XYZ file of N, CA, C and O in Angstrom:
272
model
N 20.522 8.170 10.185
C 20.080 6.853 10.591
C 19.624 6.897 12.040
O 20.237 7.559 12.878
N 18.576 6.154 12.316
C 18.070 6.063 13.684
C 18.411 4.698 14.260
O 18.400 3.694 13.557
N 18.687 4.666 15.547
C 18.935 3.407 16.243
C 17.613 2.981 16.881
O 17.021 3.735 17.651
N 17.158 1.789 16.523
C 15.891 1.277 17.034
C 16.111 0.297 18.174
O 17.074 -0.461 18.166
N 15.201 0.306 19.134
C 15.076 -0.746 20.140
C 13.757 -1.425 19.845
O 12.803 -0.767 19.411
N 13.680 -2.723 20.085
C 12.420 -3.380 19.769
C 12.235 -4.690 20.479
O 13.123 -5.178 21.183
N 11.042 -5.233 20.293
C 10.697 -6.509 20.905
C 9.602 -7.178 20.077
O 8.851 -6.523 19.357
N 9.554 -8.492 20.201
C 8.510 -9.297 19.568
C 7.628 -9.831 20.677
O 8.109 -10.479 21.610
N 6.336 -9.512 20.595
C 5.379 -9.946 21.604
C 4.191 -10.555 20.885
O 3.451 -9.844 20.195
N 4.035 -11.865 20.999
C 2.963 -12.540 20.266
C 3.213 -12.413 18.777
O 4.278 -12.782 18.293
N 2.253 -11.845 18.072
C 2.384 -11.699 16.612
C 2.767 -10.278 16.200
O 2.634 -9.914 15.049
N 3.252 -9.450 17.164
C 3.607 -8.065 16.839
C 5.074 -7.772 17.127
O 5.572 -8.040 18.222
N 5.735 -7.193 16.121
C 7.098 -6.703 16.267
C 7.019 -5.186 16.412
O 6.483 -4.499 15.531
N 7.510 -4.662 17.533
C 7.487 -3.224 17.792
C 8.918 -2.711 17.823
O 9.767 -3.264 18.518
N 9.165 -1.644 17.062
C 10.467 -0.997 17.026
C 10.280 0.472 17.386
O 9.388 1.129 16.857
N 11.110 0.993 18.295
C 11.013 2.390 18.718
C 12.341 3.104 18.518
O 13.410 2.498 18.640
N 12.260 4.396 18.204
C 13.441 5.228 18.011
C 13.090 6.682 18.325
O 11.916 7.027 18.455
N 14.111 7.516 18.434
C 13.912 8.947 18.592
C 14.414 9.656 17.347
O 15.391 9.232 16.733
N 13.710 10.734 16.971
C 14.116 11.502 15.804
C 13.494 12.885 15.832
O 12.720 13.222 16.733
N 13.827 13.676 14.832
C 13.304 15.037 14.727
C 11.777 15.033 14.696
O 11.167 14.238 13.988
N 11.174 15.930 15.434
C 9.721 16.027 15.514
C 9.141 16.747 14.297
O 9.655 17.790 13.888
N 8.075 16.191 13.737
C 7.348 16.867 12.668
C 6.455 17.963 13.258
O 6.194 18.974 12.623
N 5.969 17.743 14.478
C 5.027 18.664 15.106
C 5.713 19.903 15.676
O 5.134 20.984 15.681
N 6.926 19.741 16.186
C 7.654 20.846 16.808
C 9.077 20.887 16.257
O 9.980 20.275 16.826
N 9.294 21.582 15.128
C 10.636 21.649 14.541
C 11.677 22.093 15.573
O 11.415 22.936 16.428
N 12.844 21.453 15.503
C 13.911 21.769 16.437
C 13.895 20.937 17.695
O 14.763 21.095 18.550
N 12.891 20.063 17.833
C 12.826 19.181 18.992
C 12.882 17.724 18.530
O 12.772 17.420 17.348
N 13.034 16.839 19.489
C 13.118 15.402 19.228
C 11.907 14.731 19.860
O 11.437 15.152 20.915
N 11.385 13.694 19.208
C 10.265 12.933 19.757
C 10.495 11.454 19.513
O 11.438 11.057 18.839
N 9.621 10.626 20.069
C 9.712 9.179 19.893
C 8.815 8.740 18.742
O 7.735 9.300 18.526
N 9.287 7.733 18.039
C 8.545 7.102 16.949
C 8.506 5.613 17.205
O 9.407 5.060 17.854
N 7.478 4.948 16.678
C 7.460 3.492 16.742
C 6.809 2.935 15.496
O 5.878 3.521 14.939
N 7.340 1.810 15.065
C 6.817 1.058 13.932
C 6.369 -0.292 14.452
O 7.124 -0.968 15.155
N 5.145 -0.673 14.105
C 4.579 -1.931 14.586
C 4.188 -2.770 13.383
O 3.408 -2.328 12.532
N 4.756 -3.970 13.311
C 4.417 -4.910 12.254
C 3.677 -6.072 12.882
O 4.200 -6.731 13.789
N 2.455 -6.320 12.418
C 1.653 -7.440 12.899
C 1.754 -8.567 11.875
O 1.485 -8.374 10.693
N 2.159 -9.753 12.344
C 2.285 -10.927 11.499
C 0.938 -11.644 11.496
O 0.668 -12.497 12.332
N 0.075 -11.279 10.563
C -1.293 -11.776 10.516
C -1.319 -13.249 10.100
O -1.990 -14.068 10.711
N -0.584 -13.569 9.039
C -0.505 -14.944 8.535
C 0.754 -15.060 7.683
O 1.494 -14.082 7.522
N 0.983 -16.246 7.107
C 2.124 -16.405 6.199
C 1.993 -15.510 4.976
O 2.984 -15.209 4.311
N 0.773 -15.078 4.676
C 0.508 -14.306 3.467
C 0.173 -12.834 3.712
O -0.069 -12.093 2.768
N 0.135 -12.414 4.971
C -0.271 -11.022 5.239
C 0.484 -10.436 6.426
O 0.670 -11.092 7.451
N 0.891 -9.168 6.258
C 1.503 -8.365 7.313
C 0.790 -7.020 7.349
O 0.432 -6.476 6.316
N 0.610 -6.489 8.544
C 0.043 -5.148 8.703
C 1.067 -4.281 9.412
O 1.663 -4.699 10.405
N 1.264 -3.090 8.894
C 2.285 -2.184 9.400
C 1.656 -0.845 9.751
O 0.786 -0.361 9.035
N 2.099 -0.262 10.856
C 1.697 1.108 11.167
C 2.864 1.819 11.827
O 3.697 1.206 12.508
N 2.920 3.102 11.588
C 3.963 3.942 12.152
C 3.285 5.027 12.976
O 2.282 5.598 12.550
N 3.837 5.285 14.158
C 3.244 6.247 15.081
C 4.317 7.176 15.620
O 5.497 6.821 15.654
N 3.887 8.373 16.036
C 4.799 9.303 16.713
C 4.138 9.794 17.991
O 2.906 9.862 18.089
N 4.960 10.116 18.966
C 4.472 10.628 20.238
C 4.256 12.128 20.105
O 5.193 12.873 19.778
N 3.023 12.580 20.297
C 2.730 14.007 20.131
C 3.131 14.791 21.395
O 3.487 14.198 22.416
N 3.098 16.122 21.331
C 3.503 16.939 22.482
C 2.691 16.682 23.754
O 3.157 16.963 24.856
N 1.476 16.127 23.609
C 0.642 15.820 24.774
C 0.926 14.437 25.351
O 0.284 14.022 26.311
N 1.870 13.690 24.730
C 2.217 12.363 25.231
C 1.338 11.241 24.695
O 1.357 10.145 25.238
N 0.582 11.525 23.642
C -0.299 10.520 23.035
C 0.333 10.017 21.737
O 0.884 10.796 20.963
N 0.216 8.700 21.474
C 0.707 8.138 20.219
C -0.287 8.438 19.108
O -1.476 8.177 19.242
N 0.220 9.017 18.007
C -0.602 9.359 16.846
C -0.126 8.554 15.642
O 1.068 8.566 15.321
N -1.045 7.858 14.992
C -0.683 7.093 13.803
C -0.390 8.057 12.655
O -1.162 8.980 12.396
N 0.740 7.846 11.964
C 1.100 8.721 10.855
C 1.102 7.992 9.513
O 1.143 8.632 8.466
N 1.042 6.662 9.543
C 0.901 5.911 8.297
C 0.558 4.468 8.616
O 0.759 4.002 9.736
N 0.022 3.771 7.614
C -0.256 2.337 7.757
C -0.210 1.690 6.378
O -0.355 2.364 5.353
N -0.005 0.374 6.386
C 0.040 -0.388 5.136
C -0.328 -1.832 5.432
O -0.143 -2.320 6.550
N -0.878 -2.492 4.430
C -1.157 -3.926 4.494
C -0.402 -4.565 3.343
O -0.497 -4.117 2.204
N 0.365 -5.605 3.677
C 1.120 -6.344 2.668
C 0.530 -7.742 2.534
O 0.338 -8.420 3.537
N 0.216 -8.127 1.290
C -0.335 -9.465 1.039
C 0.464 -10.135 -0.073
O 0.797 -9.512 -1.076
N 0.735 -11.428 0.145
C 1.435 -12.200 -0.865
C 0.503 -12.427 -2.043
O -0.662 -12.775 -1.882
N 1.026 -12.233 -3.229
C 0.249 -12.469 -4.436
C 0.314 -13.944 -4.790
O 1.377 -14.550 -4.763
N -0.835 -14.505 -5.142
C -0.885 -15.953 -5.459
C -0.242 -16.267 -6.781
O -0.217 -15.542 -7.707
């Protein structure tokens, strides 16, 4: 389990944690999950990791929509 720190700023909820690096096995890196509250019927999610050069790289994304 990872312990997340996070904040809500405007319509975005950002959560950050540290965990095992996919890029460099045996090391730890930072991850963040960002959920954008687009509307009552839509959310956008993306997950990012901090690469060895210090740049955030997106590793996945999803769009959630309420079905009518």
